[in-house]
JSON list of C-alpha atoms in Angstrom, two decimals:
[
{"chain": "A", "resi": 694, "resn": "MET", "atom": "CA", "xyz": [-16.07, 3.24, -10.17]},
{"chain": "A", "resi": 695, "resn": "ALA", "atom": "CA", "xyz": [-17.78, 6.40, -8.98]},
{"chain": "A", "resi": 696, "resn": "LYS", "atom": "CA", "xyz": [-15.12, 8.93, -8.13]},
{"chain": "A", "resi": 697, "resn": "THR", "atom": "CA", "xyz": [-15.81, 11.47, -5.45]},
{"chain": "A", "resi": 698, "resn": "GLU", "atom": "CA", "xyz": [-13.14, 13.32, -3.53]},
{"chain": "A", "resi": 699, "resn": "PRO", "atom": "CA", "xyz": [-9.71, 11.67, -3.47]},
{"chain": "A", "resi": 700, "resn": "LEU", "atom": "CA", "xyz": [-8.59, 10.19, -0.19]},
{"chain": "A", "resi": 701, "resn": "VAL", "atom": "CA", "xyz": [-5.10, 11.46, -0.87]},
{"chain": "A", "resi": 702, "resn": "GLU", "atom": "CA", "xyz": [-3.51, 13.82, -3.37]},
{"chain": "A", "resi": 703, "resn": "MET", "atom": "CA", "xyz": [0.22, 14.38, -3.72]},
{"chain": "A", "resi": 704, "resn": "ARG", "atom": "CA", "xyz": [0.60, 17.50, -5.83]},
{"chain": "A", "resi": 705, "resn": "HIS", "atom": "CA", "xyz": [3.75, 18.64, -7.63]},
{"chain": "A", "resi": 706, "resn": "ILE", "atom": "CA", "xyz": [6.13, 16.83, -5.29]},
{"chain": "A", "resi": 707, "resn": "SER", "atom": "CA", "xyz": [9.86, 17.44, -5.70]},
{"chain": "A", "resi": 708, "resn": "LYS", "atom": "CA", "xyz": [12.62, 15.98, -3.56]},
{"chain": "A", "resi": 709, "resn": "ASN", "atom": "CA", "xyz": [16.34, 16.70, -3.55]},
{"chain": "A", "resi": 710, "resn": "PHE", "atom": "CA", "xyz": [19.01, 14.65, -1.82]},
{"chain": "A", "resi": 711, "resn": "GLY", "atom": "CA", "xyz": [21.91, 17.07, -1.99]},
{"chain": "A", "resi": 712, "resn": "GLY", "atom": "CA", "xyz": [22.64, 17.41, -5.69]},
{"chain": "A", "resi": 713, "resn": "LEU", "atom": "CA", "xyz": [20.41, 14.47, -6.63]},
{"chain": "A", "resi": 714, "resn": "GLN", "atom": "CA", "xyz": [16.92, 15.29, -7.91]},
{"chain": "A", "resi": 715, "resn": "ALA", "atom": "CA", "xyz": [14.92, 12.23, -6.83]},
{"chain": "A", "resi": 716, "resn": "LEU", "atom": "CA", "xyz": [11.49, 13.66, -7.67]},
{"chain": "A", "resi": 717, "resn": "SER", "atom": "CA", "xyz": [10.49, 16.49, -9.98]},
{"chain": "A", "resi": 718, "resn": "ASN", "atom": "CA", "xyz": [6.90, 17.80, -10.01]},
{"chain": "A", "resi": 719, "resn": "ALA", "atom": "CA", "xyz": [5.47, 14.31, -9.37]},
{"chain": "A", "resi": 720, "resn": "SER", "atom": "CA", "xyz": [1.82, 13.78, -8.47]},
{"chain": "A", "resi": 721, "resn": "LEU", "atom": "CA", "xyz": [-0.60, 10.99, -7.61]},
{"chain": "A", "resi": 722, "resn": "GLU", "atom": "CA", "xyz": [-4.08, 10.60, -6.21]},
{"chain": "A", "resi": 723, "resn": "VAL", "atom": "CA", "xyz": [-5.99, 7.69, -4.69]},
{"chain": "A", "resi": 724, "resn": "TYR", "atom": "CA", "xyz": [-9.76, 7.37, -4.37]},
{"chain": "A", "resi": 725, "resn": "PRO", "atom": "CA", "xyz": [-11.80, 5.40, -1.82]},
{"chain": "A", "resi": 726, "resn": "GLY", "atom": "CA", "xyz": [-12.05, 1.70, -2.64]},
{"chain": "A", "resi": 727, "resn": "GLU", "atom": "CA", "xyz": [-9.55, 1.64, -5.50]},
{"chain": "A", "resi": 728, "resn": "VAL", "atom": "CA", "xyz": [-6.17, 0.05, -6.11]},
{"chain": "A", "resi": 729, "resn": "LEU", "atom": "CA", "xyz": [-3.67, 2.38, -7.74]},
{"chain": "A", "resi": 730, "resn": "GLY", "atom": "CA", "xyz": [-0.68, 0.63, -9.29]},
{"chain": "A", "resi": 731, "resn": "LEU", "atom": "CA", "xyz": [2.51, 2.68, -8.84]},
{"chain": "A", "resi": 732, "resn": "LEU", "atom": "CA", "xyz": [4.97, 1.52, -11.49]},
{"chain": "A", "resi": 733, "resn": "GLY", "atom": "CA", "xyz": [8.48, 2.24, -12.68]},
{"chain": "A", "resi": 734, "resn": "HIS", "atom": "CA", "xyz": [11.99, 0.82, -12.75]},
{"chain": "A", "resi": 735, "resn": "ASN", "atom": "CA", "xyz": [14.22, 1.00, -9.69]},
{"chain": "A", "resi": 736, "resn": "GLY", "atom": "CA", "xyz": [15.22, 4.64, -9.32]},
{"chain": "A", "resi": 737, "resn": "ALA", "atom": "CA", "xyz": [12.03, 5.91, -10.97]},
{"chain": "A", "resi": 738, "resn": "GLY", "atom": "CA", "xyz": [10.94, 7.66, -7.78]},
{"chain": "A", "resi": 739, "resn": "LYS", "atom": "CA", "xyz": [8.30, 5.25, -6.47]},
{"chain": "A", "resi": 740, "resn": "SER", "atom": "CA", "xyz": [9.99, 4.58, -3.15]},
{"chain": "A", "resi": 741, "resn": "THR", "atom": "CA", "xyz": [10.64, 8.26, -2.51]},
{"chain": "A", "resi": 742, "resn": "MET", "atom": "CA", "xyz": [6.99, 9.09, -3.20]},
{"chain": "A", "resi": 743, "resn": "ILE", "atom": "CA", "xyz": [5.67, 6.52, -0.73]},
{"chain": "A", "resi": 744, "resn": "LYS", "atom": "CA", "xyz": [8.28, 7.43, 1.88]},
{"chain": "A", "resi": 745, "resn": "ILE", "atom": "CA", "xyz": [7.10, 11.04, 1.72]},
{"chain": "A", "resi": 746, "resn": "LEU", "atom": "CA", "xyz": [3.47, 9.97, 2.09]},
{"chain": "A", "resi": 747, "resn": "ALA", "atom": "CA", "xyz": [4.39, 7.61, 4.94]},
{"chain": "A", "resi": 748, "resn": "GLY", "atom": "CA", "xyz": [6.40, 10.29, 6.76]},
{"chain": "A", "resi": 749, "resn": "ALA", "atom": "CA", "xyz": [9.80, 8.64, 6.32]},
{"chain": "A", "resi": 750, "resn": "GLU", "atom": "CA", "xyz": [10.96, 11.57, 4.14]},
{"chain": "A", "resi": 751, "resn": "THR", "atom": "CA", "xyz": [9.76, 15.14, 3.65]},
{"chain": "A", "resi": 752, "resn": "ALA", "atom": "CA", "xyz": [9.24, 16.77, 0.26]},
{"chain": "A", "resi": 753, "resn": "SER", "atom": "CA", "xyz": [11.44, 19.66, -0.87]},
{"chain": "A", "resi": 754, "resn": "GLU", "atom": "CA", "xyz": [8.45, 21.14, -2.72]},
{"chain": "A", "resi": 755, "resn": "GLY", "atom": "CA", "xyz": [4.79, 20.33, -3.23]},
{"chain": "A", "resi": 756, "resn": "ALA", "atom": "CA", "xyz": [1.80, 19.55, -1.03]},
{"chain": "A", "resi": 757, "resn": "ILE", "atom": "CA", "xyz": [-0.19, 16.60, 0.28]},
{"chain": "A", "resi": 758, "resn": "PHE", "atom": "CA", "xyz": [-3.96, 16.70, 0.71]},
{"chain": "A", "resi": 759, "resn": "ILE", "atom": "CA", "xyz": [-5.97, 14.19, 2.74]},
{"chain": "A", "resi": 760, "resn": "ASN", "atom": "CA", "xyz": [-9.73, 14.29, 2.11]},
{"chain": "A", "resi": 761, "resn": "GLY", "atom": "CA", "xyz": [-9.29, 17.69, 0.49]},
{"chain": "A", "resi": 762, "resn": "HIS", "atom": "CA", "xyz": [-7.38, 19.25, 3.38]},
{"chain": "A", "resi": 763, "resn": "GLU", "atom": "CA", "xyz": [-3.67, 20.03, 3.24]},
{"chain": "A", "resi": 764, "resn": "ALA", "atom": "CA", "xyz": [-1.69, 17.74, 5.52]},
{"chain": "A", "resi": 765, "resn": "HIS", "atom": "CA", "xyz": [1.73, 18.36, 7.01]},
{"chain": "A", "resi": 766, "resn": "ILE", "atom": "CA", "xyz": [3.40, 14.99, 7.44]},
{"chain": "A", "resi": 767, "resn": "LYS", "atom": "CA", "xyz": [6.64, 15.37, 9.37]},
{"chain": "A", "resi": 768, "resn": "GLY", "atom": "CA", "xyz": [7.04, 11.77, 10.47]},
{"chain": "A", "resi": 769, "resn": "PRO", "atom": "CA", "xyz": [5.46, 8.30, 10.55]},
{"chain": "A", "resi": 770, "resn": "ASN", "atom": "CA", "xyz": [3.28, 9.18, 13.55]},
{"chain": "A", "resi": 771, "resn": "ASP", "atom": "CA", "xyz": [1.74, 12.06, 11.59]},
{"chain": "A", "resi": 772, "resn": "ALA", "atom": "CA", "xyz": [0.98, 9.67, 8.72]},
{"chain": "A", "resi": 773, "resn": "ARG", "atom": "CA", "xyz": [-0.61, 7.09, 11.02]},
{"chain": "A", "resi": 774, "resn": "ALA", "atom": "CA", "xyz": [-2.71, 9.79, 12.69]},
{"chain": "A", "resi": 775, "resn": "LEU", "atom": "CA", "xyz": [-4.08, 10.59, 9.22]},
{"chain": "A", "resi": 776, "resn": "GLY", "atom": "CA", "xyz": [-4.93, 6.94, 8.56]},
{"chain": "A", "resi": 777, "resn": "ILE", "atom": "CA", "xyz": [-1.92, 6.14, 6.34]},
{"chain": "A", "resi": 778, "resn": "GLU", "atom": "CA", "xyz": [-0.19, 2.79, 6.85]},
{"chain": "A", "resi": 779, "resn": "THR", "atom": "CA", "xyz": [2.60, 1.11, 4.90]},
{"chain": "A", "resi": 780, "resn": "ILE", "atom": "CA", "xyz": [3.44, -2.55, 4.40]},
{"chain": "A", "resi": 781, "resn": "TYR", "atom": "CA", "xyz": [6.99, -2.84, 3.14]},
{"chain": "A", "resi": 782, "resn": "GLN", "atom": "CA", "xyz": [8.41, -5.76, 1.20]},
{"chain": "A", "resi": 783, "resn": "GLU", "atom": "CA", "xyz": [10.40, -6.78, 4.27]},
{"chain": "A", "resi": 784, "resn": "LEU", "atom": "CA", "xyz": [7.65, -7.77, 6.70]},
{"chain": "A", "resi": 785, "resn": "ALA", "atom": "CA", "xyz": [8.08, -6.01, 10.04]},
{"chain": "A", "resi": 786, "resn": "LEU", "atom": "CA", "xyz": [6.92, -8.92, 12.16]},
{"chain": "A", "resi": 787, "resn": "CYS", "atom": "CA", "xyz": [8.63, -10.53, 15.14]},
{"chain": "A", "resi": 788, "resn": "GLY", "atom": "CA", "xyz": [8.90, -14.20, 14.30]},
{"chain": "A", "resi": 789, "resn": "ASN", "atom": "CA", "xyz": [9.14, -15.38, 17.91]},
{"chain": "A", "resi": 790, "resn": "LEU", "atom": "CA", "xyz": [5.84, -13.72, 18.86]},
{"chain": "A", "resi": 791, "resn": "ASP", "atom": "CA", "xyz": [2.28, -14.82, 18.17]},
{"chain": "A", "resi": 792, "resn": "ALA", "atom": "CA", "xyz": [-0.30, -13.00, 16.03]},
{"chain": "A", "resi": 793, "resn": "PRO", "atom": "CA", "xyz": [-1.88, -10.89, 18.83]},
{"chain": "A", "resi": 794, "resn": "SER", "atom": "CA", "xyz": [1.54, -9.72, 20.04]},
{"chain": "A", "resi": 795, "resn": "ASN", "atom": "CA", "xyz": [2.45, -8.67, 16.51]},
{"chain": "A", "resi": 796, "resn": "LEU", "atom": "CA", "xyz": [-0.90, -7.02, 15.83]},
{"chain": "A", "resi": 797, "resn": "TYR", "atom": "CA", "xyz": [-0.66, -4.89, 18.97]},
{"chain": "A", "resi": 798, "resn": "MET", "atom": "CA", "xyz": [3.08, -4.26, 18.95]},
{"chain": "A", "resi": 799, "resn": "GLY", "atom": "CA", "xyz": [3.56, -0.70, 20.22]},
{"chain": "A", "resi": 800, "resn": "ARG", "atom": "CA", "xyz": [-0.17, -0.41, 20.88]},
{"chain": "A", "resi": 801, "resn": "GLU", "atom": "CA", "xyz": [-0.55, -3.01, 23.62]},
{"chain": "A", "resi": 802, "resn": "ILE", "atom": "CA", "xyz": [-3.71, -3.18, 25.71]},
{"chain": "A", "resi": 803, "resn": "SER", "atom": "CA", "xyz": [-2.95, -3.00, 29.43]},
{"chain": "A", "resi": 804, "resn": "ASN", "atom": "CA", "xyz": [-4.76, -2.30, 32.66]},
{"chain": "A", "resi": 805, "resn": "ARG", "atom": "CA", "xyz": [-4.17, 0.71, 34.89]},
{"chain": "A", "resi": 806, "resn": "TRP", "atom": "CA", "xyz": [-1.23, -1.05, 36.55]},
{"chain": "A", "resi": 807, "resn": "GLY", "atom": "CA", "xyz": [0.50, -1.61, 33.21]},
{"chain": "A", "resi": 808, "resn": "VAL", "atom": "CA", "xyz": [-0.19, -5.35, 33.06]},
{"chain": "A", "resi": 809, "resn": "LEU", "atom": "CA", "xyz": [-0.85, -6.59, 29.53]},
{"chain": "A", "resi": 810, "resn": "ASN", "atom": "CA", "xyz": [-4.40, -7.73, 28.86]},
{"chain": "A", "resi": 811, "resn": "LYS", "atom": "CA", "xyz": [-3.50, -10.69, 26.66]},
{"chain": "A", "resi": 812, "resn": "ARG", "atom": "CA", "xyz": [-7.06, -12.01, 26.57]},
{"chain": "A", "resi": 813, "resn": "ALA", "atom": "CA", "xyz": [-8.40, -8.72, 25.18]},
{"chain": "A", "resi": 814, "resn": "MET", "atom": "CA", "xyz": [-5.63, -8.57, 22.56]},
{"chain": "A", "resi": 815, "resn": "LYS", "atom": "CA", "xyz": [-6.29, -12.17, 21.53]},
{"chain": "A", "resi": 816, "resn": "ASP", "atom": "CA", "xyz": [-10.05, -11.62, 21.28]},
{"chain": "A", "resi": 817, "resn": "GLU", "atom": "CA", "xyz": [-9.67, -8.43, 19.24]},
{"chain": "A", "resi": 818, "resn": "THR", "atom": "CA", "xyz": [-7.07, -10.08, 16.99]},
{"chain": "A", "resi": 819, "resn": "ALA", "atom": "CA", "xyz": [-9.53, -12.90, 16.30]},
{"chain": "A", "resi": 820, "resn": "GLN", "atom": "CA", "xyz": [-12.20, -10.34, 15.41]},
{"chain": "A", "resi": 821, "resn": "ALA", "atom": "CA", "xyz": [-9.80, -8.37, 13.20]},
{"chain": "A", "resi": 822, "resn": "LEU", "atom": "CA", "xyz": [-8.74, -11.48, 11.27]},
{"chain": "A", "resi": 823, "resn": "SER", "atom": "CA", "xyz": [-12.32, -12.72, 10.95]},
{"chain": "A", "resi": 824, "resn": "LYS", "atom": "CA", "xyz": [-13.42, -9.36, 9.56]},
{"chain": "A", "resi": 825, "resn": "LEU", "atom": "CA", "xyz": [-10.98, -9.85, 6.69]},
{"chain": "A", "resi": 826, "resn": "ASN", "atom": "CA", "xyz": [-11.76, -13.57, 6.27]},
{"chain": "A", "resi": 827, "resn": "ILE", "atom": "CA", "xyz": [-8.26, -14.53, 7.42]},
{"chain": "A", "resi": 828, "resn": "ARG", "atom": "CA", "xyz": [-8.05, -18.07, 8.78]},
{"chain": "A", "resi": 829, "resn": "ILE", "atom": "CA", "xyz": [-5.20, -19.04, 11.10]},
{"chain": "A", "resi": 830, "resn": "LYS", "atom": "CA", "xyz": [-5.33, -22.36, 12.93]},
{"chain": "A", "resi": 831, "resn": "SER", "atom": "CA", "xyz": [-4.05, -21.05, 16.26]},
{"chain": "A", "resi": 832, "resn": "LEU", "atom": "CA", "xyz": [-3.42, -17.48, 17.40]},
{"chain": "A", "resi": 833, "resn": "ASP", "atom": "CA", "xyz": [-0.91, -18.84, 19.93]},
{"chain": "A", "resi": 834, "resn": "THR", "atom": "CA", "xyz": [1.43, -20.00, 17.15]},
{"chain": "A", "resi": 835, "resn": "GLU", "atom": "CA", "xyz": [4.65, -18.06, 16.62]},
{"chain": "A", "resi": 836, "resn": "VAL", "atom": "CA", "xyz": [4.43, -16.27, 13.28]},
{"chain": "A", "resi": 837, "resn": "GLU", "atom": "CA", "xyz": [7.79, -17.64, 12.10]},
{"chain": "A", "resi": 838, "resn": "THR", "atom": "CA", "xyz": [6.12, -21.05, 11.76]},
{"chain": "A", "resi": 839, "resn": "MET", "atom": "CA", "xyz": [3.36, -19.68, 9.51]},
{"chain": "A", "resi": 840, "resn": "SER", "atom": "CA", "xyz": [3.31, -19.57, 5.72]},
{"chain": "A", "resi": 841, "resn": "GLY", "atom": "CA", "xyz": [4.39, -16.44, 3.86]},
{"chain": "A", "resi": 842, "resn": "GLY", "atom": "CA", "xyz": [0.79, -15.72, 2.94]},
{"chain": "A", "resi": 843, "resn": "GLN", "atom": "CA", "xyz": [-0.35, -15.99, 6.56]},
{"chain": "A", "resi": 844, "resn": "ARG", "atom": "CA", "xyz": [2.44, -13.68, 7.72]},
{"chain": "A", "resi": 845, "resn": "GLN", "atom": "CA", "xyz": [1.53, -11.16, 5.03]},
{"chain": "A", "resi": 846, "resn": "ALA", "atom": "CA", "xyz": [-2.13, -11.41, 6.06]},
{"chain": "A", "resi": 847, "resn": "ILE", "atom": "CA", "xyz": [-1.23, -10.62, 9.68]},
{"chain": "A", "resi": 848, "resn": "SER", "atom": "CA", "xyz": [0.86, -7.68, 8.52]},
{"chain": "A", "resi": 849, "resn": "ILE", "atom": "CA", "xyz": [-2.07, -6.36, 6.47]},
{"chain": "A", "resi": 850, "resn": "SER", "atom": "CA", "xyz": [-4.51, -6.93, 9.31]},
{"chain": "A", "resi": 851, "resn": "ARG", "atom": "CA", "xyz": [-2.25, -5.00, 11.68]},
{"chain": "A", "resi": 852, "resn": "ALA", "atom": "CA", "xyz": [-1.99, -2.15, 9.21]},
{"chain": "A", "resi": 853, "resn": "VAL", "atom": "CA", "xyz": [-5.74, -1.73, 8.71]},
{"chain": "A", "resi": 854, "resn": "HIS", "atom": "CA", "xyz": [-6.95, -2.51, 12.23]},
{"chain": "A", "resi": 855, "resn": "PHE", "atom": "CA", "xyz": [-6.39, 0.99, 13.56]},
{"chain": "A", "resi": 856, "resn": "ASP", "atom": "CA", "xyz": [-8.75, 3.05, 11.38]},
{"chain": "A", "resi": 857, "resn": "THR", "atom": "CA", "xyz": [-6.61, 3.01, 8.24]},
{"chain": "A", "resi": 858, "resn": "LYS", "atom": "CA", "xyz": [-7.88, 4.95, 5.22]},
{"chain": "A", "resi": 859, "resn": "ILE", "atom": "CA", "xyz": [-4.87, 4.64, 2.89]},
{"chain": "A", "resi": 860, "resn": "LEU", "atom": "CA", "xyz": [-2.72, 1.52, 2.63]},
{"chain": "A", "resi": 861, "resn": "ILE", "atom": "CA", "xyz": [0.62, 1.47, 0.82]},
{"chain": "A", "resi": 862, "resn": "MET", "atom": "CA", "xyz": [1.65, -2.04, -0.23]},
{"chain": "A", "resi": 863, "resn": "ASP", "atom": "CA", "xyz": [5.24, -2.38, -1.43]},
{"chain": "A", "resi": 864, "resn": "GLU", "atom": "CA", "xyz": [5.72, -5.59, -3.47]},
{"chain": "A", "resi": 865, "resn": "PRO", "atom": "CA", "xyz": [3.15, -7.44, -1.32]},
{"chain": "A", "resi": 866, "resn": "THR", "atom": "CA", "xyz": [3.33, -10.71, -3.29]},
{"chain": "A", "resi": 867, "resn": "ALA", "atom": "CA", "xyz": [7.00, -10.68, -4.34]},
{"chain": "A", "resi": 868, "resn": "ALA", "atom": "CA", "xyz": [8.09, -13.48, -2.00]},
{"chain": "A", "resi": 869, "resn": "LEU", "atom": "CA", "xyz": [4.89, -15.52, -2.23]},
{"chain": "A", "resi": 870, "resn": "GLY", "atom": "CA", "xyz": [3.78, -18.47, -4.32]},
{"chain": "A", "resi": 871, "resn": "MET", "atom": "CA", "xyz": [0.73, -18.42, -6.57]},
{"chain": "A", "resi": 872, "resn": "GLU", "atom": "CA", "xyz": [-1.75, -19.65, -3.94]},
{"chain": "A", "resi": 873, "resn": "GLU", "atom": "CA", "xyz": [-0.44, -17.27, -1.27]},
{"chain": "A", "resi": 874, "resn": "SER", "atom": "CA", "xyz": [-0.45, -14.36, -3.72]},
{"chain": "A", "resi": 875, "resn": "LYS", "atom": "CA", "xyz": [-4.11, -15.06, -4.44]},
{"chain": "A", "resi": 876, "resn": "MET", "atom": "CA", "xyz": [-4.78, -15.01, -0.71]},
{"chain": "A", "resi": 877, "resn": "VAL", "atom": "CA", "xyz": [-3.24, -11.54, -0.42]},
{"chain": "A", "resi": 878, "resn": "MET", "atom": "CA", "xyz": [-5.16, -10.26, -3.45]},
{"chain": "A", "resi": 879, "resn": "ASP", "atom": "CA", "xyz": [-8.44, -11.66, -2.11]},
{"chain": "A", "resi": 880, "resn": "LEU", "atom": "CA", "xyz": [-7.69, -9.88, 1.16]},
{"chain": "A", "resi": 881, "resn": "THR", "atom": "CA", "xyz": [-7.04, -6.64, -0.72]},
{"chain": "A", "resi": 882, "resn": "VAL", "atom": "CA", "xyz": [-10.45, -6.96, -2.41]},
{"chain": "A", "resi": 883, "resn": "GLU", "atom": "CA", "xyz": [-11.99, -7.06, 1.08]},
{"chain": "A", "resi": 884, "resn": "LEU", "atom": "CA", "xyz": [-10.14, -3.85, 1.93]},
{"chain": "A", "resi": 885, "resn": "LYS", "atom": "CA", "xyz": [-11.51, -2.20, -1.21]},
{"chain": "A", "resi": 886, "resn": "LYS", "atom": "CA", "xyz": [-15.03, -3.08, -0.11]},
{"chain": "A", "resi": 887, "resn": "GLN", "atom": "CA", "xyz": [-14.34, -1.19, 3.12]},
{"chain": "A", "resi": 888, "resn": "GLY", "atom": "CA", "xyz": [-13.46, 1.93, 1.13]},
{"chain": "A", "resi": 889, "resn": "ILE", "atom": "CA", "xyz": [-9.74, 1.81, 1.82]},
{"chain": "A", "resi": 890, "resn": "GLY", "atom": "CA", "xyz": [-7.56, 3.35, -0.89]},
{"chain": "A", "resi": 891, "resn": "ILE", "atom": "CA", "xyz": [-4.59, 1.17, -1.80]},
{"chain": "A", "resi": 892, "resn": "ILE", "atom": "CA", "xyz": [-1.29, 2.04, -3.48]},
{"chain": "A", "resi": 893, "resn": "TRP", "atom": "CA", "xyz": [0.06, -1.21, -4.96]},
{"chain": "A", "resi": 894, "resn": "ILE", "atom": "CA", "xyz": [3.74, -1.23, -5.94]},
{"chain": "A", "resi": 895, "resn": "SER", "atom": "CA", "xyz": [4.83, -4.20, -8.02]},
{"chain": "A", "resi": 896, "resn": "HIS", "atom": "CA", "xyz": [7.15, -5.20, -10.84]},
{"chain": "A", "resi": 897, "resn": "ASP", "atom": "CA", "xyz": [4.76, -7.98, -11.89]},
{"chain": "A", "resi": 898, "resn": "ILE", "atom": "CA", "xyz": [3.03, -6.35, -14.86]},
{"chain": "A", "resi": 899, "resn": "HIS", "atom": "CA", "xyz": [0.56, -9.19, -15.35]},
{"chain": "A", "resi": 900, "resn": "GLU", "atom": "CA", "xyz": [-0.51, -8.91, -11.72]},
{"chain": "A", "resi": 901, "resn": "VAL", "atom": "CA", "xyz": [-0.82, -5.12, -11.95]},
{"chain": "A", "resi": 902, "resn": "TYR", "atom": "CA", "xyz": [-2.77, -5.30, -15.21]},
{"chain": "A", "resi": 903, "resn": "ASN", "atom": "CA", "xyz": [-5.35, -7.71, -13.89]},
{"chain": "A", "resi": 904, "resn": "PHE", "atom": "CA", "xyz": [-5.66, -6.34, -10.37]},
{"chain": "A", "resi": 905, "resn": "THR", "atom": "CA", "xyz": [-5.35, -2.55, -10.28]},
{"chain": "A", "resi": 906, "resn": "ASP", "atom": "CA", "xyz": [-8.00, 0.03, -11.19]},
{"chain": "A", "resi": 907, "resn": "ARG", "atom": "CA", "xyz": [-5.62, 2.76, -12.31]},
{"chain": "A", "resi": 908, "resn": "ILE", "atom": "CA", "xyz": [-1.87, 3.12, -12.78]},
{"chain": "A", "resi": 909, "resn": "THR", "atom": "CA", "xyz": [0.65, 5.88, -12.29]},
{"chain": "A", "resi": 910, "resn": "ILE", "atom": "CA", "xyz": [3.91, 5.25, -14.14]},
{"chain": "A", "resi": 911, "resn": "MET", "atom": "CA", "xyz": [7.07, 7.08, -13.08]},
{"chain": "A", "resi": 912, "resn": "HIS", "atom": "CA", "xyz": [10.42, 7.48, -14.81]},
{"chain": "A", "resi": 913, "resn": "GLY", "atom": "CA", "xyz": [13.39, 9.51, -13.66]},
{"chain": "A", "resi": 914, "resn": "GLY", "atom": "CA", "xyz": [11.45, 11.01, -10.77]},
{"chain": "A", "resi": 915, "resn": "GLU", "atom": "CA", "xyz": [8.66, 12.32, -12.98]},
{"chain": "A", "resi": 916, "resn": "ASN", "atom": "CA", "xyz": [5.17, 11.21, -13.98]},
{"chain": "A", "resi": 917, "resn": "VAL", "atom": "CA", "xyz": [4.80, 9.48, -17.33]},
{"chain": "A", "resi": 918, "resn": "VAL", "atom": "CA", "xyz": [1.06, 8.81, -17.23]},
{"chain": "A", "resi": 919, "resn": "THR", "atom": "CA", "xyz": [-1.85, 8.29, -14.86]},
{"chain": "A", "resi": 920, "resn": "ALA", "atom": "CA", "xyz": [-4.91, 6.56, -16.31]},
{"chain": "A", "resi": 921, "resn": "PRO", "atom": "CA", "xyz": [-7.25, 3.58, -15.91]},
{"chain": "A", "resi": 922, "resn": "THR", "atom": "CA", "xyz": [-5.19, 0.40, -16.21]},
{"chain": "A", "resi": 923, "resn": "ARG", "atom": "CA", "xyz": [-7.34, -1.09, -18.96]},
{"chain": "A", "resi": 924, "resn": "ASN", "atom": "CA", "xyz": [-6.67, 1.91, -21.22]},
{"chain": "A", "resi": 925, "resn": "PHE", "atom": "CA", "xyz": [-3.48, 0.09, -22.15]},
{"chain": "A", "resi": 926, "resn": "THR", "atom": "CA", "xyz": [-2.18, -3.33, -23.07]},
{"chain": "A", "resi": 927, "resn": "GLU", "atom": "CA", "xyz": [0.45, -5.01, -20.92]},
{"chain": "A", "resi": 928, "resn": "ASP", "atom": "CA", "xyz": [3.04, -4.39, -23.65]},
{"chain": "A", "resi": 929, "resn": "GLU", "atom": "CA", "xyz": [2.18, -0.68, -23.70]},
{"chain": "A", "resi": 930, "resn": "ILE", "atom": "CA", "xyz": [2.65, -0.47, -19.95]},
{"chain": "A", "resi": 931, "resn": "VAL", "atom": "CA", "xyz": [6.06, -2.13, -20.23]},
{"chain": "A", "resi": 932, "resn": "SER", "atom": "CA", "xyz": [6.99, 0.25, -23.04]},
{"chain": "A", "resi": 933, "resn": "MET", "atom": "CA", "xyz": [6.12, 3.31, -20.96]},
{"chain": "A", "resi": 934, "resn": "ILE", "atom": "CA", "xyz": [8.06, 2.02, -17.96]},
{"chain": "A", "resi": 935, "resn": "ILE", "atom": "CA", "xyz": [11.16, 1.50, -20.12]},
{"chain": "A", "resi": 936, "resn": "SER", "atom": "CA", "xyz": [10.97, 4.59, -22.33]},
{"chain": "A", "resi": 937, "resn": "GLY", "atom": "CA", "xyz": [9.49, 7.09, -19.91]},
{"chain": "A", "resi": 938, "resn": "ARG", "atom": "CA", "xyz": [7.13, 8.29, -22.64]},
{"chain": "A", "resi": 939, "resn": "PRO", "atom": "CA", "xyz": [3.35, 7.82, -22.88]},
{"chain": "A", "resi": 940, "resn": "VAL", "atom": "CA", "xyz": [2.02, 5.71, -25.73]},
{"chain": "A", "resi": 941, "resn": "GLU", "atom": "CA", "xyz": [0.21, 7.48, -28.56]},
{"chain": "A", "resi": 942, "resn": "HIS", "atom": "CA", "xyz": [-3.18, 5.84, -27.99]},
{"chain": "A", "resi": 943, "resn": "HIS", "atom": "CA", "xyz": [-5.10, 4.83, -24.89]},
{"chain": "A", "resi": 944, "resn": "GLN", "atom": "CA", "xyz": [-7.27, 2.00, -26.16]},
{"chain": "A", "resi": 945, "resn": "SER", "atom": "CA", "xyz": [-6.86, -1.45, -24.69]},
{"chain": "A", "resi": 946, "resn": "THR", "atom": "CA", "xyz": [-7.13, -4.49, -26.94]},
{"chain": "A", "resi": 947, "resn": "LYS", "atom": "CA", "xyz": [-8.17, -6.67, -23.99]},
{"chain": "A", "resi": 948, "resn": "THR", "atom": "CA", "xyz": [-11.66, -8.13, -24.20]},
{"chain": "A", "resi": 949, "resn": "GLU", "atom": "CA", "xyz": [-13.68, -7.21, -21.15]},
{"chain": "A", "resi": 950, "resn": "ALA", "atom": "CA", "xyz": [-15.29, -10.07, -19.23]}
]
């Protein structure tokens, strides 16, 4: 992958919650069209890092740069204005609404009298889903009747429809079966082709190993290592997550296809 300027850089981020040091001098960077796996046990600092990037928390120290320019993210609206969207493990969809209503929730299209333009929202939803090769039988169907993979696809489509540059995906396949997980990963490949930078948080090491371009491993609120995923074996990645120490060599034993 040709690396140019990072889409996002989080430099030397520290975060205190009272007497608790959640992050200490932690950093990450994401490039256009790559998937960065953010790994670590619960409590390693992953969630705090993405919350700071998404505007749900503010850093005690450090700086964030978007396309090389320092960004001051004070809340979720600031993050969205910079093209940063987050898909959390708990899908924020309204089950009793259809796909267009979910896609445009909070961003509804209306005329000058405030009347919703449902036809425009439905047409644009169809275009948004088609652009990502998402197939849903009927856009009038309530999302609670759809499969987990379809609901996740709508959530992803909503996240990237409004000029998203950086997408944070928190355990995107955790509640999905094998076929639905493949659907989400295929969709993510389409996002890569569009130049979107993706932060992929997962405890599934096999999935991370075969799907991400690079990994950042965290332990105790600090960085352990950031490197191309295939520099390591799966066992080495697990070892670093558990021990919080980098392995001595960076040569993968996996045969490249």
